[in-house]
Amino acid sequence: MDHKKDETLRPQSIRWVNWGIANVLNGKIYMHEKLQDKEYDYIREKILEHEKTHDIENKYTLWDMMQDAKHTKIDLDLVYFIITTPSSWLQFSPLIYFEKQLIIDRQTLYLYGLMAFAVMIGWIML
């Protein structure tokens, strides 16, 4: 399936929350309410553009992983937002309790597993 062309699979509406940075859950984009502030206009638009590339069915796919890897660049405005907004740190949790259900962010879980594996290999090679 060519995800670039099928806009019906793209999330359209935004809900503002007081945790994380941004996620696509249940077919909607959830963004931290502080991103509505004028000082974050720049990163809000970049984040929104990125989140719209995700599949609304919340399926972990190679496509989603490639989109996240492609957009993983150090943005000092985003780093400032993360440092000054402790509730955004929940973005890095592999478990999200949301609307009375526990959601496992498999991509974050895989990333932590990969980092643990790399540390273990480095430790063995010492």
XYZ file of N, CA and C in Angstrom:
378
model
N 0.840 -1.183 0.000
C 0.000 0.000 0.000
C 0.880 1.241 0.000
N 0.588 2.167 -0.833
C 1.352 3.404 -0.911
C 0.750 4.423 0.049
N 1.370 4.553 1.221
C 0.845 5.442 2.258
C 0.871 6.909 1.856
N 1.755 7.274 0.961
C 1.853 8.673 0.563
C 0.592 9.141 -0.160
N -0.068 8.234 -0.872
C -1.210 8.629 -1.691
C -2.543 8.462 -0.995
N -2.644 7.548 -0.028
C -3.927 7.252 0.585
C -4.180 8.148 1.801
N -4.745 9.313 1.544
C -4.996 10.284 2.619
C -6.113 9.851 3.553
N -6.918 8.850 3.179
C -7.996 8.403 4.059
C -7.445 7.728 5.308
N -6.209 7.291 5.241
C -5.591 6.658 6.406
C -4.859 7.658 7.295
N -4.945 8.927 6.983
C -4.232 9.950 7.741
C -5.143 10.584 8.786
N -4.603 10.801 9.990
C -5.389 11.484 11.022
C -5.620 12.943 10.636
N -6.774 13.456 10.957
C -7.109 14.830 10.579
C -7.340 15.738 11.779
N -8.020 15.249 12.811
C -8.366 16.136 13.920
C -7.299 16.114 15.017
N -7.227 17.211 15.755
C -6.244 17.360 16.829
C -6.986 17.497 18.150
N -6.508 16.790 19.144
C -6.992 16.949 20.516
C -5.797 17.390 21.349
N -6.042 18.345 22.230
C -4.969 18.893 23.057
C -4.978 18.199 24.410
N -3.804 17.742 24.842
C -3.659 17.028 26.114
C -2.526 17.653 26.920
N -2.385 17.241 28.166
C -1.343 17.830 29.022
C -0.190 16.862 29.281
N 0.051 15.951 28.355
C 1.145 14.986 28.503
C 1.769 14.696 27.132
N 2.985 14.205 27.160
C 3.681 13.838 25.930
C 3.999 15.032 25.042
N 4.333 14.753 23.809
C 4.568 15.794 22.810
C 3.468 15.673 21.764
N 3.442 14.540 21.064
C 2.379 14.284 20.089
C 2.323 12.797 19.788
N 1.115 12.294 19.628
C 0.889 10.895 19.289
C -0.347 10.781 18.415
N -0.408 9.705 17.655
C -1.631 9.370 16.938
C -2.234 8.179 17.673
N -3.407 8.403 18.258
C -4.111 7.358 18.996
C -5.569 7.364 18.569
N -6.101 6.192 18.341
C -7.515 6.053 17.973
C -7.904 6.965 16.813
N -7.010 7.132 15.864
C -7.315 7.899 14.663
C -7.254 9.403 14.809
N -6.783 9.887 15.944
C -6.688 11.333 16.161
C -5.271 11.695 16.584
N -4.905 12.935 16.300
C -3.603 13.430 16.736
C -3.797 14.076 18.107
N -3.000 13.640 19.058
C -3.004 14.224 20.396
C -1.704 14.997 20.556
N -1.822 16.287 20.836
C -0.638 17.139 20.998
C -0.692 17.826 22.354
N 0.485 18.070 22.894
C 0.575 18.756 24.180
C -0.023 20.150 24.049
N -0.866 20.493 25.015
C -1.581 21.776 24.957
C -0.651 22.987 24.937
N 0.540 22.833 25.500
C 1.483 23.952 25.516
C 1.983 24.297 24.104
N 1.865 23.351 23.181
C 2.280 23.605 21.802
C 1.371 24.621 21.098
N 0.253 24.972 21.734
C -0.624 26.002 21.173
C -0.055 27.409 21.373
N 0.903 27.546 22.311
C 1.499 28.853 22.576
C 2.208 29.375 21.326
N 2.132 30.669 21.132
C 2.711 31.315 19.949
C 4.205 31.017 19.798
N 4.910 30.923 20.921
C 6.355 30.678 20.838
C 6.700 29.315 20.242
N 5.715 28.420 20.172
C 5.967 27.083 19.626
C 5.330 26.880 18.256
N 4.936 27.949 17.582
C 4.321 27.825 16.256
C 5.176 26.997 15.306
N 6.462 27.263 15.290
C 7.376 26.602 14.371
C 7.398 25.081 14.585
N 7.630 24.665 15.832
C 7.716 23.219 16.064
C 6.345 22.555 15.998
N 5.287 23.276 16.363
C 3.948 22.695 16.270
C 3.651 22.277 14.830
N 3.970 23.151 13.886
C 3.710 22.831 12.482
C 4.561 21.652 12.005
N 5.820 21.612 12.435
C 6.686 20.489 12.061
C 6.178 19.182 12.658
N 5.765 19.234 13.921
C 5.256 18.038 14.589
C 3.958 17.579 13.928
N 3.083 18.518 13.644
C 1.805 18.189 13.017
C 2.021 17.541 11.643
N 2.924 18.100 10.878
C 3.248 17.539 9.564
C 3.739 16.095 9.709
N 4.586 15.868 10.713
C 5.105 14.520 10.955
C 3.993 13.568 11.394
N 3.171 13.988 12.339
C 2.121 13.105 12.862
C 1.124 12.713 11.785
N 0.916 13.586 10.827
C -0.020 13.270 9.743
C 0.506 12.188 8.806
N 1.776 11.838 8.933
C 2.318 10.752 8.102
C 1.990 9.386 8.690
N 1.554 9.346 9.955
C 1.280 8.058 10.602
C -0.067 7.481 10.186
N -0.172 6.186 10.321
C -1.379 5.440 10.012
C -2.375 5.612 11.159
N -3.623 5.948 10.850
C -4.609 6.191 11.909
C -5.015 4.916 12.623
N -4.717 3.766 12.047
C -5.094 2.506 12.678
C -4.102 2.079 13.748
N -3.097 2.913 14.011
C -2.107 2.665 15.059
C -1.365 1.346 14.876
N -1.221 0.922 13.645
C -0.475 -0.301 13.390
C 1.003 0.048 13.330
N 1.802 -0.752 14.015
C 3.247 -0.544 13.952
C 3.727 -1.132 12.636
N 4.176 -0.290 11.761
C 4.620 -0.749 10.451
C 6.028 -0.246 10.185
N 6.661 -0.867 9.226
C 7.977 -0.415 8.810
C 7.883 1.015 8.289
N 6.750 1.353 7.635
C 6.531 2.713 7.136
C 6.603 3.724 8.288
N 5.900 3.455 9.386
C 5.915 4.371 10.524
C 7.318 4.503 11.110
N 8.021 3.373 11.196
C 9.374 3.411 11.729
C 10.281 4.257 10.838
N 10.131 4.120 9.527
C 10.958 4.906 8.602
C 10.610 6.387 8.700
N 9.327 6.708 8.884
C 8.929 8.105 9.021
C 9.532 8.718 10.278
N 9.514 7.962 11.370
C 10.104 8.480 12.608
C 11.606 8.648 12.464
N 12.267 7.695 11.829
C 13.715 7.800 11.640
C 14.046 8.989 10.739
N 13.234 9.200 9.722
C 13.473 10.305 8.792
C 13.335 11.659 9.476
N 12.443 11.750 10.440
C 12.187 13.019 11.119
C 12.990 13.178 12.407
N 13.886 12.226 12.683
C 14.672 12.311 13.901
C 15.895 13.186 13.655
N 15.722 14.454 13.910
C 16.807 15.423 13.798
C 16.759 16.282 15.048
N 17.910 16.726 15.486
C 17.939 17.569 16.676
C 17.442 18.956 16.309
N 16.366 19.350 16.939
C 15.771 20.663 16.735
C 15.846 21.369 18.087
N 16.631 22.410 18.182
C 16.844 23.067 19.474
C 15.555 23.625 20.069
N 14.609 24.041 19.220
C 13.320 24.510 19.740
C 12.563 23.371 20.412
N 12.620 22.188 19.814
C 11.957 21.030 20.404
C 12.661 20.607 21.687
N 13.987 20.634 21.688
C 14.747 20.294 22.894
C 14.384 21.266 24.026
N 14.285 22.542 23.714
C 13.883 23.549 24.712
C 12.486 23.228 25.253
N 11.557 22.888 24.350
C 10.201 22.537 24.778
C 10.234 21.345 25.730
N 10.982 20.319 25.377
C 11.053 19.110 26.200
C 11.658 19.415 27.565
N 12.744 20.171 27.594
C 13.411 20.485 28.864
C 12.518 21.327 29.769
N 11.815 22.274 29.198
C 11.002 23.193 30.013
C 9.592 22.682 30.283
N 9.235 21.535 29.719
C 7.890 20.985 29.920
C 8.010 19.545 30.403
N 8.162 19.348 31.716
C 8.341 17.984 32.244
C 7.239 16.999 31.842
N 6.009 17.461 31.665
C 4.937 16.534 31.284
C 5.137 15.995 29.864
N 6.006 16.625 29.082
C 6.293 16.114 27.735
C 7.192 14.880 27.806
N 7.826 14.657 28.940
C 8.734 13.521 29.074
C 8.001 12.191 28.938
N 6.691 12.192 29.146
C 5.910 10.963 28.983
C 5.942 10.453 27.547
N 6.358 11.299 26.624
C 6.495 10.885 25.226
C 7.471 9.716 25.110
N 8.399 9.621 26.038
C 9.453 8.615 25.962
C 9.135 7.370 26.771
N 7.903 7.270 27.255
C 7.463 6.083 27.980
C 6.871 5.082 26.991
N 7.247 3.812 27.102
C 6.661 2.824 26.192
C 5.226 2.438 26.581
N 4.776 2.886 27.758
C 3.419 2.589 28.216
C 2.643 3.885 28.385
N 1.449 3.916 27.821
C 0.596 5.096 27.932
C -0.763 4.629 28.445
N -1.214 5.200 29.558
C -2.557 4.919 30.046
C -3.446 6.032 29.522
N -4.362 5.673 28.645
C -5.131 6.682 27.938
C -6.564 6.207 27.747
N -7.511 7.038 28.139
C -8.932 6.724 28.020
C -9.249 5.326 28.548
N -8.790 5.072 29.765
C -9.051 3.828 30.499
C -8.515 2.576 29.811
N -7.452 2.743 29.031
C -6.805 1.576 28.454
C -5.296 1.793 28.431
N -4.570 0.707 28.578
C -3.115 0.753 28.543
C -2.656 0.513 27.119
N -1.908 1.469 26.585
C -1.404 1.373 25.217
C 0.102 1.149 25.291
N 0.562 0.165 24.564
C 2.000 -0.123 24.515
C 2.548 0.501 23.240
N 3.489 1.411 23.395
C 4.151 2.030 22.249
C 5.286 1.097 21.842
N 4.984 0.228 20.897
C 5.951 -0.802 20.504
C 7.223 -0.201 19.939
N 7.109 0.890 19.237
C 8.293 1.485 18.634
C 9.273 1.951 19.715
N 8.773 2.595 20.754
C 9.636 3.032 21.855
C 10.210 1.820 22.577
N 9.388 0.805 22.767
C 9.856 -0.414 23.419
C 10.978 -1.065 22.605
N 10.813 -1.151 21.284
C 11.857 -1.713 20.420
C 13.131 -0.861 20.473
N 12.961 0.452 20.492
C 14.114 1.345 20.550
C 14.907 1.124 21.840
N 14.204 1.019 22.976
C 14.886 0.774 24.246
C 15.576 -0.586 24.243
N 14.938 -1.587 23.635
C 15.552 -2.909 23.518
C 16.822 -2.862 22.684
N 16.768 -2.123 21.579
C 17.935 -1.972 20.711
C 19.074 -1.256 21.446
N 18.722 -0.212 22.213
C 19.750 0.504 22.977
C 20.356 -0.401 24.046
N 19.533 -1.204 24.715
C 20.037 -2.128 25.738
C 20.963 -3.165 25.104
N 20.589 -3.646 23.925
C 21.422 -4.612 23.212
C 22.771 -3.998 22.849
N 22.754 -2.756 22.360
C 24.000 -2.065 21.986
C 24.895 -1.866 23.207
N 24.297 -1.499 24.334
C 25.076 -1.324 25.571
C 25.674 -2.659 26.002
N 24.877 -3.724 25.916
C 25.360 -5.046 26.305
C 26.527 -5.475 25.411
N 26.426 -5.266 24.116
C 27.512 -5.625 23.189
C 28.757 -4.790 23.509
N 28.569 -3.490 23.752
C 29.692 -2.636 24.110
C 30.360 -3.076 25.392
N 29.559 -3.495 26.360
C 30.084 -3.944 27.655
C 30.868 -5.241 27.468
N 30.377 -6.139 26.631
C 31.049 -7.419 26.375
C 32.382 -7.202 25.675
N 32.417 -6.193 24.795
C 33.627 -5.937 24.009
C 34.721 -5.231 24.812
N 34.388 -4.724 25.988
C 35.401 -4.045 26.809
C 36.433 -4.991 27.346
